[in-house]
mmCIF file of C-alpha atoms in Angstrom:
data_model
loop_
_atom_site.group_PDB
_atom_site.id
_atom_site.type_symbol
_atom_site.label_atom_id
_atom_site.label_comp_id
_atom_site.label_asym_id
_atom_site.label_seq_id
_atom_site.Cartn_x
_atom_site.Cartn_y
_atom_site.Cartn_z
ATOM 1 C CA MET A 1 143.048 151.077 109.635
ATOM 2 C CA PRO A 2 141.399 148.886 106.998
ATOM 3 C CA PRO A 3 137.736 147.591 107.852
ATOM 4 C CA ILE A 4 138.491 144.149 107.969
ATOM 5 C CA VAL A 5 141.006 145.069 111.367
ATOM 6 C CA ARG A 6 137.995 147.372 112.800
ATOM 7 C CA SER A 7 135.701 144.668 112.469
ATOM 8 C CA TYR A 8 137.867 141.760 113.531
ATOM 9 C CA LEU A 9 139.065 143.924 116.741
ATOM 10 C CA HIS A 10 134.959 144.689 117.278
ATOM 11 C CA ARG A 11 133.918 141.091 117.207
ATOM 12 C CA LEU A 12 137.057 140.236 119.320
ATOM 13 C CA GLY A 13 136.462 142.054 122.224
ATOM 14 C CA GLY A 14 139.355 145.431 122.514
ATOM 15 C CA ASP A 15 142.686 146.275 120.941
ATOM 16 C CA ARG A 16 144.710 143.732 122.825
ATOM 17 C CA LEU A 17 144.980 141.507 119.394
ATOM 18 C CA PHE A 18 146.503 143.839 117.620
ATOM 19 C CA ARG A 19 149.448 145.741 116.776
ATOM 20 C CA ARG A 20 149.996 149.125 115.413
ATOM 21 C CA HIS A 21 152.639 149.887 112.223
ATOM 22 C CA PRO A 22 153.544 153.141 110.724
ATOM 23 C CA LYS A 23 152.244 153.072 107.066
ATOM 24 C CA SER A 24 154.584 154.228 104.173
ATOM 25 C CA ALA A 25 153.577 156.167 101.049
ATOM 26 C CA ASN A 26 154.104 152.508 99.637
ATOM 27 C CA HIS A 27 152.274 150.333 101.933
ATOM 28 C CA ARG A 28 149.357 152.979 101.563
ATOM 29 C CA ARG A 29 149.424 152.819 97.519
ATOM 30 C CA ARG A 30 149.291 148.784 98.111
ATOM 31 C CA ARG A 31 146.448 148.829 100.162
ATOM 32 C CA ILE A 32 144.664 150.946 97.571
ATOM 33 C CA GLY A 33 145.608 148.482 95.124
ATOM 34 C CA LEU A 34 143.637 145.901 97.096
ATOM 35 C CA MET A 35 140.574 147.680 97.853
ATOM 36 C CA ALA A 36 140.173 148.440 94.497
ATOM 37 C CA GLY A 37 140.740 144.456 93.479
ATOM 38 C CA ILE A 38 137.673 144.305 96.563
ATOM 39 C CA GLN A 39 135.629 146.491 94.425
ATOM 40 C CA ALA A 40 136.040 144.298 91.535
ATOM 41 C CA ILE A 41 135.106 141.372 93.008
ATOM 42 C CA ALA A 42 132.135 143.000 95.268
ATOM 43 C CA LEU A 43 130.694 144.411 91.878
ATOM 44 C CA GLY A 44 130.906 140.809 90.172
ATOM 45 C CA ALA A 45 129.919 138.522 93.059
ATOM 46 C CA ALA A 46 126.206 138.813 91.879
ATOM 47 C CA VAL A 47 127.019 136.990 88.564
ATOM 48 C CA VAL A 48 129.791 134.681 89.379
ATOM 49 C CA VAL A 49 128.176 131.205 88.164
ATOM 50 C CA ALA A 50 131.449 128.858 88.749
ATOM 51 C CA PRO A 51 133.303 127.843 91.901
ATOM 52 C CA LEU A 52 137.354 129.459 92.610
ATOM 53 C CA PRO A 53 139.729 128.397 90.096
ATOM 54 C CA ALA A 54 142.131 127.433 92.607
ATOM 55 C CA SER A 55 143.109 124.365 94.383
ATOM 56 C CA ALA A 56 142.959 124.672 98.082
ATOM 57 C CA GLU A 57 146.495 124.003 97.856
ATOM 58 C CA GLU A 58 147.863 127.074 95.880
ATOM 59 C CA TYR A 59 145.717 129.552 98.700
ATOM 60 C CA PRO A 60 148.255 129.901 101.375
ATOM 61 C CA SER A 61 147.553 128.691 104.836
ATOM 62 C CA TRP A 62 147.598 130.376 108.010
ATOM 63 C CA ASP A 63 150.563 128.718 109.627
ATOM 64 C CA GLU A 64 151.763 129.774 106.613
ATOM 65 C CA VAL A 65 150.787 133.465 106.262
ATOM 66 C CA LEU A 66 151.513 133.443 110.298
ATOM 67 C CA ALA A 67 155.505 132.346 109.660
ATOM 68 C CA ALA A 68 156.099 134.856 106.395
ATOM 69 C CA ARG A 69 154.724 137.582 108.713
ATOM 70 C CA GLY A 70 158.551 138.211 110.405
ATOM 71 C CA ASN A 71 160.180 137.952 107.422
ATOM 72 C CA ALA A 72 160.202 140.960 105.099
ATOM 73 C CA GLU A 73 161.083 138.626 101.725
ATOM 74 C CA SER A 74 158.196 135.736 102.622
ATOM 75 C CA ALA A 75 155.997 138.909 103.472
ATOM 76 C CA GLN A 76 156.092 139.819 99.934
ATOM 77 C CA ARG A 77 155.753 137.289 98.594
ATOM 78 C CA ALA A 78 152.636 136.287 100.113
ATOM 79 C CA VAL A 79 151.052 139.713 99.689
ATOM 80 C CA ASP A 80 152.043 139.310 96.019
ATOM 81 C CA GLN A 81 150.325 135.473 96.256
ATOM 82 C CA ILE A 82 147.334 137.075 98.122
ATOM 83 C CA ASN A 83 146.663 139.830 95.715
ATOM 84 C CA ALA A 84 146.999 137.786 92.810
ATOM 85 C CA LEU A 85 143.747 135.804 93.989
ATOM 86 C CA LEU A 86 142.253 138.501 94.642
ATOM 87 C CA VAL A 87 142.439 139.506 90.719
ATOM 88 C CA GLN A 88 141.925 135.597 89.690
ATOM 89 C CA LEU A 89 138.561 135.760 91.813
ATOM 90 C CA ALA A 90 137.453 139.145 89.814
ATOM 91 C CA ALA A 91 138.741 137.832 86.637
ATOM 92 C CA GLU A 92 136.741 134.570 87.053
ATOM 93 C CA ALA A 93 133.905 136.024 88.307
ATOM 94 C CA GLU A 94 134.565 138.416 84.463
ATOM 95 C CA ARG A 95 134.307 134.989 83.256
ATOM 96 C CA THR A 96 131.867 133.149 84.305
ATOM 97 C CA ALA A 97 129.244 136.019 84.303
ATOM 98 C CA ALA A 98 129.227 135.888 80.585
ATOM 99 C CA ASP A 99 128.977 132.075 80.202
ATOM 100 C CA LEU A 100 126.027 132.844 82.507
ATOM 101 C CA GLU A 101 124.821 135.352 80.030
ATOM 102 C CA VAL A 102 125.415 133.326 77.089
ATOM 103 C CA LYS A 103 123.428 130.231 78.612
ATOM 104 C CA SER A 104 120.822 132.339 79.540
ATOM 105 C CA ARG A 105 120.226 134.139 76.640
ATOM 106 C CA ARG A 106 120.573 131.001 74.285
ATOM 107 C CA TRP A 107 117.575 130.136 76.712
ATOM 108 C CA GLN A 108 115.849 132.473 75.740
ATOM 109 C CA VAL A 109 115.921 132.280 72.091
ATOM 110 C CA LEU A 110 115.028 128.409 72.716
ATOM 111 C CA ASN A 111 112.363 129.200 74.620
ATOM 112 C CA GLN A 112 110.589 131.448 72.380
ATOM 113 C CA GLN A 113 111.345 129.047 69.458
ATOM 114 C CA THR A 114 109.531 126.406 71.016
ATOM 115 C CA MET A 115 106.618 128.411 71.999
ATOM 116 C CA GLN A 116 106.147 129.434 67.900
ATOM 117 C CA LYS A 117 106.636 126.313 67.360
ATOM 118 C CA GLN A 118 103.821 124.987 69.195
ATOM 119 C CA ALA A 119 101.598 127.827 68.031
ATOM 120 C CA GLU A 120 102.595 126.914 64.315
ATOM 121 C CA THR A 121 102.214 122.744 65.231
ATOM 122 C CA GLN A 122 99.162 123.372 66.801
ATOM 123 C CA ALA A 123 97.475 125.555 63.801
ATOM 124 C CA LEU A 124 98.468 122.634 62.007
ATOM 125 C CA GLN A 125 97.069 119.840 63.550
ATOM 126 C CA GLU A 126 93.114 121.878 63.804
ATOM 127 C CA GLN A 127 93.919 122.551 59.839
ATOM 128 C CA SER A 128 94.463 118.690 59.666
ATOM 129 C CA GLN A 129 91.400 117.521 61.637
ATOM 130 C CA GLN A 130 89.615 120.068 59.616
ATOM 131 C CA ALA A 131 90.990 118.945 55.770
ATOM 132 C CA GLU A 132 89.877 115.155 57.705
ATOM 133 C CA ALA A 133 86.153 115.837 58.799
ATOM 134 C CA THR A 134 85.569 117.952 55.314
ATOM 135 C CA ALA A 135 86.901 114.395 52.923
ATOM 136 C CA ILE A 136 84.569 112.141 55.644
ATOM 137 C CA GLU A 137 82.058 114.230 54.498
ATOM 138 C CA SER A 138 82.908 114.621 50.729
ATOM 139 C CA GLU A 139 82.745 111.133 50.465
ATOM 140 C CA THR A 140 80.236 110.149 52.864
ATOM 141 C CA MET A 141 78.199 112.790 50.109
ATOM 142 C CA ALA A 142 79.518 110.954 47.529
ATOM 143 C CA GLY A 143 78.632 108.267 48.008
ATOM 144 C CA ARG A 144 74.679 109.009 48.940
ATOM 145 C CA TRP A 145 75.118 110.284 45.170
ATOM 146 C CA ALA A 146 76.428 107.082 44.093
ATOM 147 C CA ALA A 147 73.220 104.658 45.776
ATOM 148 C CA GLN A 148 70.268 107.013 44.824
ATOM 149 C CA ALA A 149 71.219 107.246 41.459
ATOM 150 C CA VAL A 150 71.055 103.826 41.449
ATOM 151 C CA ARG A 151 67.642 103.452 43.104
ATOM 152 C CA VAL A 152 66.488 105.742 40.648
ATOM 153 C CA GLY A 153 67.611 103.787 37.721
ATOM 154 C CA GLY A 154 65.665 101.200 38.787
ATOM 155 C CA GLY A 155 67.976 98.038 37.333
ATOM 156 C CA ASP A 156 68.171 97.459 33.454
ATOM 157 C CA PRO A 157 66.235 99.575 31.685
ATOM 158 C CA THR A 158 66.401 97.264 28.353
ATOM 159 C CA LEU A 159 64.585 94.550 30.825
ATOM 160 C CA ARG A 160 62.192 97.040 31.927
ATOM 161 C CA LEU A 161 60.969 97.916 28.521
ATOM 162 C CA PHE A 162 60.257 94.101 27.490
ATOM 163 C CA THR A 163 58.119 93.798 31.008
ATOM 164 C CA ALA A 164 56.197 97.598 30.430
ATOM 165 C CA PRO A 165 56.380 98.909 27.465
ATOM 166 C CA GLU A 166 53.330 101.536 28.273
ATOM 167 C CA ASP A 167 56.433 102.749 30.574
ATOM 168 C CA ALA A 168 58.422 104.167 28.585
ATOM 169 C CA ASP A 169 58.810 108.043 28.967
ATOM 170 C CA ASN A 170 59.170 106.752 33.015
ATOM 171 C CA LEU A 171 61.591 104.973 32.158
ATOM 172 C CA LEU A 172 63.622 107.142 29.514
ATOM 173 C CA THR A 173 63.125 110.144 32.515
ATOM 174 C CA ALA A 174 64.774 107.808 35.109
ATOM 175 C CA ILE A 175 67.729 107.125 33.133
ATOM 176 C CA GLY A 176 68.463 110.932 32.456
ATOM 177 C CA VAL A 177 68.060 111.683 36.061
ATOM 178 C CA SER A 178 70.312 109.049 37.144
ATOM 179 C CA ALA A 179 72.654 109.735 35.092
ATOM 180 C CA ARG A 180 73.101 113.769 36.509
ATOM 181 C CA MET A 181 73.561 111.832 39.490
ATOM 182 C CA SER A 182 75.464 109.680 38.502
ATOM 183 C CA SER A 183 77.524 112.748 37.685
ATOM 184 C CA GLN A 184 77.285 114.675 40.526
ATOM 185 C CA ALA A 185 78.290 111.728 42.036
ATOM 186 C CA ASN A 186 81.604 111.524 40.366
ATOM 187 C CA LEU A 187 82.059 115.597 40.786
ATOM 188 C CA VAL A 188 81.516 114.503 44.484
ATOM 189 C CA TYR A 189 83.739 111.669 44.876
ATOM 190 C CA GLU A 190 86.494 113.453 42.887
ATOM 191 C CA ARG A 191 86.297 116.210 45.502
ATOM 192 C CA ALA A 192 86.130 113.694 48.443
ATOM 193 C CA ILE A 193 89.835 112.112 46.548
ATOM 194 C CA GLN A 194 91.032 115.691 46.450
ATOM 195 C CA GLU A 195 90.046 117.271 50.237
ATOM 196 C CA ARG A 196 92.084 113.166 51.515
ATOM 197 C CA ASN A 197 94.884 113.932 49.943
ATOM 198 C CA THR A 198 94.265 117.595 51.481
ATOM 199 C CA ALA A 199 94.247 116.272 54.920
ATOM 200 C CA ARG A 200 96.624 112.997 53.994
ATOM 201 C CA SER A 201 99.498 116.355 52.709
ATOM 202 C CA LEU A 202 98.354 117.908 56.704
ATOM 203 C CA ALA A 203 99.139 115.316 58.611
ATOM 204 C CA GLY A 204 102.358 114.557 57.467
ATOM 205 C CA GLN A 205 103.150 117.687 57.360
ATOM 206 C CA ALA A 206 101.926 118.098 61.336
ATOM 207 C CA ALA A 207 104.321 114.688 62.153
ATOM 208 C CA VAL A 208 107.005 116.621 61.247
ATOM 209 C CA MET A 209 106.470 119.693 62.766
ATOM 210 C CA GLU A 210 105.832 117.443 65.811
ATOM 211 C CA ARG A 211 108.908 115.735 65.481
ATOM 212 C CA GLU A 212 110.943 119.164 65.199
ATOM 213 C CA LEU A 213 108.476 120.474 68.079
ATOM 214 C CA GLU A 214 110.039 117.247 70.400
ATOM 215 C CA GLN A 215 113.567 117.902 69.371
ATOM 216 C CA LEU A 216 113.037 122.064 70.416
ATOM 217 C CA GLU A 217 111.837 121.370 73.459
ATOM 218 C CA ALA A 218 114.398 118.975 74.565
ATOM 219 C CA GLU A 219 116.935 122.247 73.241
ATOM 220 C CA ALA A 220 114.895 123.921 75.273
ATOM 221 C CA GLU A 221 114.770 121.942 78.097
ATOM 222 C CA THR A 222 118.372 121.057 78.625
ATOM 223 C CA ALA A 223 119.025 125.206 78.002
ATOM 224 C CA MET A 224 116.667 125.838 81.026
ATOM 225 C CA GLN A 225 118.995 123.147 82.844
ATOM 226 C CA GLU A 226 122.079 124.398 81.936
ATOM 227 C CA ALA A 227 120.863 128.156 82.679
ATOM 228 C CA GLN A 228 119.628 126.802 86.254
ATOM 229 C CA ALA A 229 122.667 125.490 87.348
ATOM 230 C CA ALA A 230 124.335 128.042 86.298
ATOM 231 C CA SER A 231 121.966 130.659 88.394
ATOM 232 C CA GLU A 232 122.429 127.891 91.592
ATOM 233 C CA ALA A 233 126.024 127.979 91.072
ATOM 234 C CA ALA A 234 126.168 132.165 90.758
ATOM 235 C CA THR A 235 124.563 131.898 94.238
ATOM 236 C CA LYS A 236 126.967 129.223 95.609
ATOM 237 C CA ALA A 237 129.700 130.853 94.067
ATOM 238 C CA GLN A 238 128.854 134.350 95.735
ATOM 239 C CA VAL A 239 128.803 132.492 99.196
ATOM 240 C CA GLU A 240 131.666 130.660 98.532
ATOM 241 C CA GLN A 241 133.989 133.651 97.383
ATOM 242 C CA GLU A 242 132.768 136.446 99.372
ATOM 243 C CA ALA A 243 134.012 133.942 102.617
ATOM 244 C CA ARG A 244 137.319 133.140 100.616
ATOM 245 C CA ARG A 245 137.844 136.798 99.868
ATOM 246 C CA THR A 246 137.009 138.164 103.208
ATOM 247 C CA GLU A 247 139.997 135.472 104.426
ATOM 248 C CA LEU A 248 142.332 136.328 101.903
ATOM 249 C CA GLU A 249 141.868 140.320 103.289
ATOM 250 C CA ALA A 250 142.771 139.100 106.920
ATOM 251 C CA GLN A 251 145.510 136.926 105.667
ATOM 252 C CA LEU A 252 146.537 140.137 104.108
ATOM 253 C CA ALA A 253 146.713 142.497 106.752
ATOM 254 C CA VAL A 254 147.873 139.829 109.334
ATOM 255 C CA VAL A 255 151.190 139.627 106.655
ATOM 256 C CA ARG A 256 151.845 143.381 106.682
ATOM 257 C CA GLY A 257 151.389 142.987 110.825
ATOM 258 C CA GLU A 258 148.351 145.471 110.659
ATOM 259 C CA LEU A 259 146.794 142.215 112.760
ATOM 260 C CA GLU A 260 147.565 139.482 114.731
ATOM 261 C CA ILE A 261 145.757 137.073 114.817
ATOM 262 C CA THR A 262 145.415 133.782 114.718
ATOM 263 C CA GLU A 263 143.144 130.962 112.707
ATOM 264 C CA ALA A 264 141.146 130.402 115.595
ATOM 265 C CA GLN A 265 140.158 133.701 116.127
ATOM 266 C CA TYR A 266 139.411 134.063 112.966
ATOM 267 C CA LYS A 267 137.055 131.593 112.536
ATOM 268 C CA GLU A 268 135.525 132.385 116.059
ATOM 269 C CA GLY A 269 135.251 136.266 114.306
ATOM 270 C CA GLU A 270 133.524 134.709 111.324
ATOM 271 C CA ARG A 271 130.697 132.820 113.520
ATOM 272 C CA ILE A 272 129.998 136.130 115.282
ATOM 273 C CA ARG A 273 129.874 137.323 111.865
ATOM 274 C CA ARG A 274 127.371 135.315 110.883
ATOM 275 C CA GLU A 275 125.033 135.452 113.971
ATOM 276 C CA GLU A 276 125.209 139.000 113.158
ATOM 277 C CA GLU A 277 124.346 138.505 109.720
ATOM 278 C CA LEU A 278 121.023 136.126 110.564
ATOM 279 C CA ALA A 279 119.930 138.022 113.968
ATOM 280 C CA GLY A 280 120.402 141.021 110.559
ATOM 281 C CA LEU A 281 117.694 139.042 108.461
ATOM 282 C CA GLY A 282 115.445 138.353 111.456
ATOM 283 C CA ILE A 283 116.292 134.566 111.289
ATOM 284 C CA ASP A 284 114.879 132.989 114.400
ATOM 285 C CA TRP A 285 115.794 129.718 114.330
ATOM 286 C CA GLY A 286 118.680 127.976 115.854
ATOM 287 C CA GLN A 287 117.660 127.920 119.418
ATOM 288 C CA VAL A 288 118.103 125.213 121.442
ATOM 289 C CA SER A 289 115.144 123.259 122.941
ATOM 290 C CA SER A 290 115.191 121.956 126.616
ATOM 291 C CA SER A 291 114.881 118.542 125.078
ATOM 292 C CA GLY A 292 118.417 119.312 122.693
ATOM 293 C CA TRP A 293 116.548 119.774 119.664
ATOM 294 C CA ALA A 294 116.264 123.040 117.061
ATOM 295 C CA LYS A 295 114.569 123.968 114.309
ATOM 296 C CA PRO A 296 116.401 123.184 111.450
ATOM 297 C CA VAL A 297 114.634 126.070 109.192
ATOM 298 C CA SER A 298 111.569 128.482 109.398
ATOM 299 C CA GLY A 299 109.463 129.315 106.984
ATOM 300 C CA PHE A 300 105.927 128.033 105.923
ATOM 301 C CA ILE A 301 104.803 125.249 105.652
ATOM 302 C CA SER A 302 104.098 124.277 102.123
ATOM 303 C CA SER A 303 103.884 120.278 101.984
ATOM 304 C CA TYR A 304 103.066 118.219 105.303
ATOM 305 C CA TYR A 305 103.598 114.353 105.451
ATOM 306 C CA GLY A 306 101.508 111.998 105.192
ATOM 307 C CA PRO A 307 99.601 110.795 101.728
ATOM 308 C CA ARG A 308 99.290 112.859 98.455
ATOM 309 C CA ASP A 309 99.655 111.859 94.981
ATOM 310 C CA GLY A 310 98.622 108.728 95.282
ATOM 311 C CA GLY A 311 101.785 107.745 97.110
ATOM 312 C CA TRP A 312 103.378 108.511 100.568
ATOM 313 C CA HIS A 313 105.143 111.673 101.385
ATOM 314 C CA ASN A 314 107.793 111.223 104.050
ATOM 315 C CA GLY A 315 108.547 114.648 105.219
ATOM 316 C CA LEU A 316 107.623 117.969 106.201
ATOM 317 C CA ASP A 317 108.204 120.643 103.107
ATOM 318 C CA ILE A 318 109.336 124.098 104.684
ATOM 319 C CA ALA A 319 109.303 127.237 102.091
ATOM 320 C CA GLN A 320 112.839 129.316 102.260
ATOM 321 C CA GLY A 321 113.893 130.912 100.167
ATOM 322 C CA CYS A 322 117.343 129.270 97.776
ATOM 323 C CA TRP A 323 120.581 129.438 100.424
ATOM 324 C CA VAL A 324 119.002 130.589 103.663
ATOM 325 C CA PRO A 325 121.722 128.244 105.951
ATOM 326 C CA GLU A 326 119.878 125.351 107.372
ATOM 327 C CA LEU A 327 120.933 123.829 110.831
ATOM 328 C CA SER A 328 121.206 120.281 112.144
ATOM 329 C CA ALA A 329 117.593 119.475 114.028
ATOM 330 C CA LYS A 330 120.187 117.438 116.976
ATOM 331 C CA ALA A 331 123.328 116.916 117.750
ATOM 332 C CA GLY A 332 124.531 113.822 116.233
ATOM 333 C CA VAL A 333 127.372 112.666 113.040
ATOM 334 C CA VAL A 334 126.703 113.720 109.791
ATOM 335 C CA THR A 335 126.658 110.069 108.075
ATOM 336 C CA ARG A 336 125.960 111.111 104.255
ATOM 337 C CA VAL A 337 126.159 113.823 102.152
ATOM 338 C CA GLY A 338 125.683 114.519 98.436
ATOM 339 C CA TRP A 339 123.069 113.539 96.077
ATOM 340 C CA TYR A 340 120.297 110.973 96.813
ATOM 341 C CA GLY A 341 117.624 110.339 93.721
ATOM 342 C CA GLY A 342 114.993 112.419 93.807
ATOM 343 C CA TYR A 343 115.965 114.016 97.414
ATOM 344 C CA GLY A 344 118.326 116.120 95.707
ATOM 345 C CA TYR A 345 121.846 117.256 96.974
ATOM 346 C CA SER A 346 121.231 116.106 100.527
ATOM 347 C CA VAL A 347 122.876 115.407 104.057
ATOM 348 C CA ASP A 348 121.510 112.333 106.829
ATOM 349 C CA ILE A 349 122.844 112.552 110.641
ATOM 350 C CA ASP A 350 122.757 110.079 112.417
ATOM 351 C CA HIS A 351 121.617 111.011 116.191
ATOM 352 C CA GLY A 352 121.388 107.685 118.204
ATOM 353 C CA GLY A 353 119.588 104.565 119.737
ATOM 354 C CA GLY A 354 118.060 104.424 116.133
ATOM 355 C CA LEU A 355 116.957 108.127 115.809
ATOM 356 C CA TRP A 356 118.303 109.839 112.597
ATOM 357 C CA THR A 357 117.255 113.069 110.179
ATOM 358 C CA ARG A 358 117.973 113.633 106.291
ATOM 359 C CA TYR A 359 117.560 117.239 104.563
ATOM 360 C CA ALA A 360 116.733 117.477 101.136
ATOM 361 C CA HIS A 361 116.912 119.638 98.305
ATOM 362 C CA MET A 362 119.923 121.666 99.148
ATOM 363 C CA PRO A 363 121.754 123.074 96.168
ATOM 364 C CA ASP A 364 124.445 121.187 94.481
ATOM 365 C CA GLY A 365 127.764 120.970 96.576
ATOM 366 C CA GLY A 366 124.983 123.364 99.028
ATOM 367 C CA ALA A 367 126.405 121.341 102.261
ATOM 368 C CA VAL A 368 128.910 123.051 104.568
ATOM 369 C CA VAL A 369 129.467 119.249 106.661
ATOM 370 C CA SER A 370 131.205 115.946 105.680
ATOM 371 C CA PRO A 371 130.148 112.900 105.909
ATOM 372 C CA GLY A 372 131.458 111.752 110.113
ATOM 373 C CA GLN A 373 131.588 115.167 111.053
ATOM 374 C CA TRP A 374 129.669 115.734 114.626
ATOM 375 C CA VAL A 375 127.296 118.548 114.600
ATOM 376 C CA GLU A 376 125.505 120.448 117.353
ATOM 377 C CA ALA A 377 122.012 120.748 117.723
ATOM 378 C CA GLY A 378 121.094 124.195 115.939
ATOM 379 C CA GLN A 379 124.402 124.422 113.734
ATOM 380 C CA GLN A 380 124.628 125.691 110.373
ATOM 381 C CA ILE A 381 125.360 121.955 107.960
ATOM 382 C CA GLY A 382 124.050 123.679 104.555
ATOM 383 C CA TYR A 383 121.583 125.633 102.498
ATOM 384 C CA VAL A 384 118.298 125.314 101.369
ATOM 385 C CA GLY A 385 118.361 124.196 97.882
ATOM 386 C CA THR A 386 115.745 123.026 94.959
ATOM 387 C CA THR A 387 117.325 119.872 93.343
ATOM 388 C CA GLY A 388 116.205 116.853 93.212
ATOM 389 C CA ASN A 389 112.430 116.401 92.278
ATOM 390 C CA SER A 390 111.394 120.113 93.773
ATOM 391 C CA THR A 391 109.458 122.399 92.143
ATOM 392 C CA GLY A 392 110.868 125.638 94.246
ATOM 393 C CA CYS A 393 113.437 127.092 97.372
ATOM 394 C CA HIS A 394 112.801 124.745 100.287
ATOM 395 C CA LEU A 395 113.676 122.476 102.958
ATOM 396 C CA HIS A 396 112.510 118.967 102.879
ATOM 397 C CA PHE A 397 112.835 117.665 106.547
ATOM 398 C CA GLU A 398 113.073 113.702 107.671
ATOM 399 C CA ILE A 399 112.801 112.118 111.065
ATOM 400 C CA TYR A 400 113.124 108.768 111.261
ATOM 401 C CA THR A 401 113.011 106.131 114.510
ATOM 402 C CA PRO A 402 113.966 102.627 115.007
ATOM 403 C CA SER A 403 110.152 102.539 113.992
ATOM 404 C CA GLY A 404 110.919 104.058 110.907
ATOM 405 C CA SER A 405 109.474 107.458 109.232
ATOM 406 C CA THR A 406 107.485 109.625 111.235
ATOM 407 C CA ASP A 407 105.628 113.057 111.371
ATOM 408 C CA PRO A 408 108.446 115.799 111.924
ATOM 409 C CA LEU A 409 105.198 118.280 112.398
ATOM 410 C CA SER A 410 104.024 116.231 115.062
ATOM 411 C CA PHE A 411 107.682 114.964 116.752
ATOM 412 C CA MET A 412 109.231 118.398 116.629
ATOM 413 C CA THR A 413 106.090 119.848 118.752
ATOM 414 C CA ALA A 414 107.125 116.982 120.915
ATOM 415 C CA GLN A 415 110.170 118.426 121.912
ATOM 416 C CA GLY A 416 109.546 121.652 122.395
ATOM 417 C CA ILE A 417 110.343 123.079 118.325
ATOM 418 C CA TYR A 418 106.604 125.055 116.364
ATOM 419 C CA PHE A 419 106.685 126.049 112.948
#
């Protein structure tokens, strides 16, 4: 009996839902092929970075699967279709894994080039500043030499010879000293000009390098965002494709007659499986208090409600790993799903009476509910993410009353929910 059959037999209680059929050699060969395809998917699941290529219409519905079960030709077509989809999952995983590797390597190269360019730019700026300081010092010194030469020369020498002929020797000595000082001043001034030119040249080079650095930083930022998006999409696709693969395997078992199960029973089995999985992870949220409220996610509080960074933080930030399930805090109607400014990908739920909650920074497309859908307290609505104005994986949780936003921590404590 295939694992999926044993799994649902265990979850749904007993063997009353199952019929046993003799397995032919051909059946065993097809089963081996199926398991090989599933193993390929499992190996590639961790690096999937894009949604399924097939549209919803291309996947067989449960009604079609159940209808095909009683007809050999239809059953074979359904088996071929499901097997083809499983192969397609593995092929898409391989393709998108290569895409992720390319984007990651591009970011690594650009990031390394950026750091190198930053070091070169800083060094050139320091050289330019030093050359500027040296030029200013030389210009100042040249000015001092010139001023000193004028003072030593003492004005018009011809006039001084007529008015003080007895001082001729001293006058000639002063003229000689003044000439030498003027010559020295000229040398210092020429050096100052050279140093000034050097400073201007280095400043020009630094300006060019700064522009190159800005371009590199922009390219590196774009590459980083693409790599982050690919990484986020990888985790999302892993969850989505694993769920799709599991359902396809169950449908395959049904169409082959190994398992007699309806769509409702499949979904109930998946719900039980998810509860068992959460319990295995030690997840302790989702229990509903007597007031009808549930903890949306567990984790440590990374930011409280109130003033922050010169503004006001409207919610409670609860740090958790990305793609950990988020649950509805209270029963209500989903009013909005999608991107919303700095909140990133988020969900709003109306609980009636002017009371509503917001769950922000989910992964792109990370909601599992849609607008207009009724959800119960403790029901999963999405996953923890870090989209929008976020620096790490966490839930930004807001509660609004008819009076406006309120402190989620105090409010939830009053409802018997403790973080």
